[in-house]
PDB file of C-alpha atoms in Angstrom:
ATOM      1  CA  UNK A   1       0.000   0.000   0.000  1.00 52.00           C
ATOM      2  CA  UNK A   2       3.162   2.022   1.010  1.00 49.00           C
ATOM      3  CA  UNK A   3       4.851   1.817  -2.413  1.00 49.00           C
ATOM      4  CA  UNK A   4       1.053   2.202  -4.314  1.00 45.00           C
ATOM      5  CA  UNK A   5       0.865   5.313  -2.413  1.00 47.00           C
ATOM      6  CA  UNK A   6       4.442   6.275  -3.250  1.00 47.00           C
ATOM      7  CA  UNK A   7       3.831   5.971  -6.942  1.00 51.00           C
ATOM      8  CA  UNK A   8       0.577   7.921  -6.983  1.00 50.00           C
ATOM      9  CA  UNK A   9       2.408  10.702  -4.905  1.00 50.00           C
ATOM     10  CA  UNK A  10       5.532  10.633  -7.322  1.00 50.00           C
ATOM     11  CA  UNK A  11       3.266  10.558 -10.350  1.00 51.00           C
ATOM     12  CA  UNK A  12       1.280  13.647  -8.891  1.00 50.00           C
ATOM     13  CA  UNK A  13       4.527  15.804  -8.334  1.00 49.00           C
ATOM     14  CA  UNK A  14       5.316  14.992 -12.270  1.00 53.00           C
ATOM     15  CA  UNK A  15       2.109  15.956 -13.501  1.00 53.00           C
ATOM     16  CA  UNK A  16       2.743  19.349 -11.266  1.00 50.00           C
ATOM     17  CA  UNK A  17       5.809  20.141 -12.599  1.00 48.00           C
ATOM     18  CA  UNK A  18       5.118  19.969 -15.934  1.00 44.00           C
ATOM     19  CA  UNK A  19       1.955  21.968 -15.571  1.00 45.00           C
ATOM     20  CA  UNK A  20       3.819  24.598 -13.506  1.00 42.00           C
ATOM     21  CA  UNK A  21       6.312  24.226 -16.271  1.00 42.00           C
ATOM     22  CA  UNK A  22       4.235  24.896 -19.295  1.00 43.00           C
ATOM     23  CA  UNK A  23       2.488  27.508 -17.256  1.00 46.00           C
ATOM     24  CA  UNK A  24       5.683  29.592 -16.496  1.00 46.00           C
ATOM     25  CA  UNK A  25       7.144  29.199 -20.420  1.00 44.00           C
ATOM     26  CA  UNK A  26       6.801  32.509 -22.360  1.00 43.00           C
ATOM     27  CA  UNK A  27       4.117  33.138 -24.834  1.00 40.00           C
ATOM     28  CA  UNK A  28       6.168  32.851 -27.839  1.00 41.00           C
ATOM     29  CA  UNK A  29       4.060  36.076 -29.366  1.00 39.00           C
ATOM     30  CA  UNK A  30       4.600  38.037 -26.806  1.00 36.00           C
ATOM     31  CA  UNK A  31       8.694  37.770 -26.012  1.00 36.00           C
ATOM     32  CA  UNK A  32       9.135  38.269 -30.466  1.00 37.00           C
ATOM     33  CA  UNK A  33       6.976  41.232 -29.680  1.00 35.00           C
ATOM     34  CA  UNK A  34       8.424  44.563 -29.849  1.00 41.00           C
ATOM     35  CA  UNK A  35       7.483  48.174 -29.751  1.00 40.00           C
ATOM     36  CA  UNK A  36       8.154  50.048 -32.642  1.00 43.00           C
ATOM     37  CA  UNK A  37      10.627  52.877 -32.272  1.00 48.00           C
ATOM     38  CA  UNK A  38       8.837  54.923 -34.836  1.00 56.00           C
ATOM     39  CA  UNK A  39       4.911  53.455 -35.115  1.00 60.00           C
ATOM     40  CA  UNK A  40       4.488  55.477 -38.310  1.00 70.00           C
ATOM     41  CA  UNK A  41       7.664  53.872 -40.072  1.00 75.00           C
ATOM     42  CA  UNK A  42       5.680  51.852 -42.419  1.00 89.00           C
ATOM     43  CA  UNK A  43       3.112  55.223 -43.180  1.00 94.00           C
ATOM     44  CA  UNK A  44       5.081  58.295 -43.781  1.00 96.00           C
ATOM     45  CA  UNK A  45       8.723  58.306 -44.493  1.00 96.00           C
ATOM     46  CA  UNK A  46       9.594  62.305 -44.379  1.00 97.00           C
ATOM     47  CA  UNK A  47      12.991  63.562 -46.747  1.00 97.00           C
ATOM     48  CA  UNK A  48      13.353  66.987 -46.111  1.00 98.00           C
ATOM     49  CA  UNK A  49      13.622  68.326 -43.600  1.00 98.00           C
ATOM     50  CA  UNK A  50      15.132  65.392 -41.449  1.00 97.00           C
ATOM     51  CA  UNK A  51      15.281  64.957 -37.231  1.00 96.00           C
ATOM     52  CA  UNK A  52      17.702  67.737 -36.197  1.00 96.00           C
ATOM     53  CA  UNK A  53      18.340  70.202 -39.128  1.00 97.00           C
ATOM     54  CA  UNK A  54      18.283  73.660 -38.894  1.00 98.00           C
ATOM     55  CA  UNK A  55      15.564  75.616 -40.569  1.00 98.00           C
ATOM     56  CA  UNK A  56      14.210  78.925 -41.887  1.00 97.00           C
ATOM     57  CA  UNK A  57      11.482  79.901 -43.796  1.00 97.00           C
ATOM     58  CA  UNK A  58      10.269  79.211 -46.235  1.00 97.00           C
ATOM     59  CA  UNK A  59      10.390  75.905 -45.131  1.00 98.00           C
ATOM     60  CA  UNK A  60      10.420  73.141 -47.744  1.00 98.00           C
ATOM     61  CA  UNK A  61       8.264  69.825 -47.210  1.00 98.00           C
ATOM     62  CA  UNK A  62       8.692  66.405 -48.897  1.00 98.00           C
ATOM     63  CA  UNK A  63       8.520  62.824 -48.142  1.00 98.00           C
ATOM     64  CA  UNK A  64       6.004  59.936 -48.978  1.00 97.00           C
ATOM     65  CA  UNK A  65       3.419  58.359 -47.073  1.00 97.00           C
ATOM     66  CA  UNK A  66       0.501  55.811 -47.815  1.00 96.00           C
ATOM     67  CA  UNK A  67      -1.917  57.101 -49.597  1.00 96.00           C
ATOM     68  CA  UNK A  68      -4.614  56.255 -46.797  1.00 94.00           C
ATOM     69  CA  UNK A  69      -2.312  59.430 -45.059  1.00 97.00           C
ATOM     70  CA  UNK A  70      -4.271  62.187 -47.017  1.00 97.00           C
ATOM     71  CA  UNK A  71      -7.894  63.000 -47.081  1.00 97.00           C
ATOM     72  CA  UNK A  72      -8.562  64.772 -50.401  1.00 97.00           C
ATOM     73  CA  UNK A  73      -4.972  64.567 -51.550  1.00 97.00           C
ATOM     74  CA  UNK A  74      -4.136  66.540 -48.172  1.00 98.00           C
ATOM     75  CA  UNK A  75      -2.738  66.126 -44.767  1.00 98.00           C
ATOM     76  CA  UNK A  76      -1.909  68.841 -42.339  1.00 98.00           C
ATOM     77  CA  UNK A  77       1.178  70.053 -40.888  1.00 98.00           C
ATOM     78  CA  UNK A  78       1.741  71.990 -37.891  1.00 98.00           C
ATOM     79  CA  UNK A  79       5.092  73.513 -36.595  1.00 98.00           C
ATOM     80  CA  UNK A  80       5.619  74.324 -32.874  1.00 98.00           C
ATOM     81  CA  UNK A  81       7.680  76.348 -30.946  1.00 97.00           C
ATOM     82  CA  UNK A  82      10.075  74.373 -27.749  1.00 96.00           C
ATOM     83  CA  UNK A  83       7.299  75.875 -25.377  1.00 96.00           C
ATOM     84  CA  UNK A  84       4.890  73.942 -27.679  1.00 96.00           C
ATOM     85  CA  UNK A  85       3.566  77.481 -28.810  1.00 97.00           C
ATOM     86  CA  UNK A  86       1.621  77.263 -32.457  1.00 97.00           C
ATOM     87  CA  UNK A  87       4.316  79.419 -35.007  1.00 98.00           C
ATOM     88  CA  UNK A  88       2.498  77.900 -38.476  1.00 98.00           C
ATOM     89  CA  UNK A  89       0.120  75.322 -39.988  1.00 98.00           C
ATOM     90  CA  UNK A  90      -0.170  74.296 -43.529  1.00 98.00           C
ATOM     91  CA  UNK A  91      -0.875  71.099 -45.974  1.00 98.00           C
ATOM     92  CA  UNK A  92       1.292  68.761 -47.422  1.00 98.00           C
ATOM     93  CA  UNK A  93      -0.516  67.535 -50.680  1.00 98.00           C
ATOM     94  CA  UNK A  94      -0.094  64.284 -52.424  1.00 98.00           C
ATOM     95  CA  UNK A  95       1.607  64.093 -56.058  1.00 97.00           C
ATOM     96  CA  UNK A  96      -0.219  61.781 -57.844  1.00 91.00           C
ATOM     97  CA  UNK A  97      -3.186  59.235 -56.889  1.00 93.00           C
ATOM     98  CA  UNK A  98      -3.260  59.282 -53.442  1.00 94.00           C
ATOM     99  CA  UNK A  99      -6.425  56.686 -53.698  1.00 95.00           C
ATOM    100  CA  UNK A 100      -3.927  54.073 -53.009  1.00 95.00           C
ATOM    101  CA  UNK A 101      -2.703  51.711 -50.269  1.00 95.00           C
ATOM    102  CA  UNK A 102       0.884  52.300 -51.848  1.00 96.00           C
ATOM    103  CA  UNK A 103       3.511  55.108 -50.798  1.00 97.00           C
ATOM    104  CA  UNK A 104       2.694  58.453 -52.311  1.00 97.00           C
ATOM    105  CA  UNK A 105       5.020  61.357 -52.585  1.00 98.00           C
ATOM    106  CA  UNK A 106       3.839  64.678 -51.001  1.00 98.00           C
ATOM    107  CA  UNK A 107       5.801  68.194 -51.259  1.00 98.00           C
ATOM    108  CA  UNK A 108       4.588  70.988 -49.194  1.00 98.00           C
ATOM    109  CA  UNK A 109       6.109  74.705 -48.383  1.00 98.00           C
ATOM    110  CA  UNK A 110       5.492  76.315 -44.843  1.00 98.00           C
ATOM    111  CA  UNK A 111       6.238  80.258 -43.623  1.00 98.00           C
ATOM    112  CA  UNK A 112       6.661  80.921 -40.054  1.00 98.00           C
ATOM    113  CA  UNK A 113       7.675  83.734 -38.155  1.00 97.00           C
ATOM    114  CA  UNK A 114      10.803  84.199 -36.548  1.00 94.00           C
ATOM    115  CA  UNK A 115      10.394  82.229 -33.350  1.00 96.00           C
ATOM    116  CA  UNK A 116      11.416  83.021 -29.555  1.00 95.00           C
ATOM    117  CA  UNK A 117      13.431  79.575 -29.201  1.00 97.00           C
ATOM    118  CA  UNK A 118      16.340  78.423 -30.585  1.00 97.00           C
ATOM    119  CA  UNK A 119      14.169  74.782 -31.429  1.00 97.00           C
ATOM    120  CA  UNK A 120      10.957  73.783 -32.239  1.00 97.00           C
ATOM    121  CA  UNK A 121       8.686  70.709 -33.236  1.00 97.00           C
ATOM    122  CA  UNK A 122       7.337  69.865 -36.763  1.00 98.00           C
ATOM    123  CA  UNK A 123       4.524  67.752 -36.480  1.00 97.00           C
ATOM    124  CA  UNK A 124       2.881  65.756 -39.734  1.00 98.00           C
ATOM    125  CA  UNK A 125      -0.585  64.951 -38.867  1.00 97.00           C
ATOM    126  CA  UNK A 126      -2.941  62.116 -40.938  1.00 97.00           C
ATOM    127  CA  UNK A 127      -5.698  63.339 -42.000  1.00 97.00           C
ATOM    128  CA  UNK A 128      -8.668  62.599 -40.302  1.00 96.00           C
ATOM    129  CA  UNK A 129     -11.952  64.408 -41.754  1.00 95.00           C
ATOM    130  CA  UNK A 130     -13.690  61.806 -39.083  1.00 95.00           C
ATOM    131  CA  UNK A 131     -12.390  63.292 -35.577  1.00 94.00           C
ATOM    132  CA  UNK A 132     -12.527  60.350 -34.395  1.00 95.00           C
ATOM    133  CA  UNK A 133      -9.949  59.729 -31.348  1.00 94.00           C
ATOM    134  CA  UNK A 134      -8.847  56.438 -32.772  1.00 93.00           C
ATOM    135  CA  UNK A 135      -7.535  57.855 -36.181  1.00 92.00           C
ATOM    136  CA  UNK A 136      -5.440  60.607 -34.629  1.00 94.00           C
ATOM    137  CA  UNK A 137      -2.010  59.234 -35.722  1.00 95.00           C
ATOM    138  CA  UNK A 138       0.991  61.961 -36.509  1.00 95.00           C
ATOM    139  CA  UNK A 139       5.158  62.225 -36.321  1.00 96.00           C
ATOM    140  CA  UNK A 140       6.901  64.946 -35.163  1.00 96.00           C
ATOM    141  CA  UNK A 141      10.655  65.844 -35.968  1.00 96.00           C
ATOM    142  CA  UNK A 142      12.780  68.289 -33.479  1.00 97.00           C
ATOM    143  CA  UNK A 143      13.963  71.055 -35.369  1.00 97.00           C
ATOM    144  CA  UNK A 144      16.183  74.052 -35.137  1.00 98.00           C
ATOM    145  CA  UNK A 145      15.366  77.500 -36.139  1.00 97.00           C
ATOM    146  CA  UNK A 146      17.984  79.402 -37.971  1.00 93.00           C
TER     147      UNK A 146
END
């Protein structure tokens, strides 16, 4: 009865140990996971001007993005001051069919006053003639005023 009882005990302990085992092992999705450094990498890809330069006005926009980026061939930019002070807003406009999933080149000029700081934020907003919360999606760029 001893060694019956033995068996079933040692039996039991296995059974637990591989349960705690296959409990504790990581979710195979979730450890692969990783946060994107940029999340609009694969939706706008901005040329000119790039993270860091130094700018004056006329400023000079280009880049490409999805086509789904633009409402009406549009999307709106907006340039900040380091106190995250409005200095300009404008468009960047799509060259070509922007009807497309596909990347789209977009130019786009701004003209800002002479700011108060020495840098500043450019921010490139999708469009989103909805409102809706869950379609806000932008990138913003540091940049430094001339």
């Amino acid at each position: 009865m001893k060694k019956l009882f033995l068996i079933f005990f040692l039996l039991l302990l296995t059974s637990c140990r591989e349960q705690k085992k296959s409990n504790t092992d990581p979710d195979p999705v979730i450890t692969t996971r990783e946060a994107p450094v940029n999340p609009t990498k694969n939706l706008l890809t901005i040329t000119h001007p790039k993270e860091g330069d130094q700018i004056s006005t006329p400023l000079r926009l280009e880049g490409r993005a999805r086509g789904y980026w633009f409402f009406e061939a549009d999307a709106p930019v907006v340039l900040l001051d380091e106190n995250y002070r409005i200095l300009a807003q404008t468009y960047i406009t799509a060259i070509g069919d922007w009807m497309t999933e596909d990347w789209v080149d977009f130019r786009g000029e701004l003209s800002f006053p002479h700011p108060q700081t020495k840098t500043g934020f450019l921010i490139f907003h999708k469009a989103n003639p909805s409102g809706l919360k869950e379609n806000i999606t932008s990138d913003t760029i540091r940049v430094i005023f001339k």
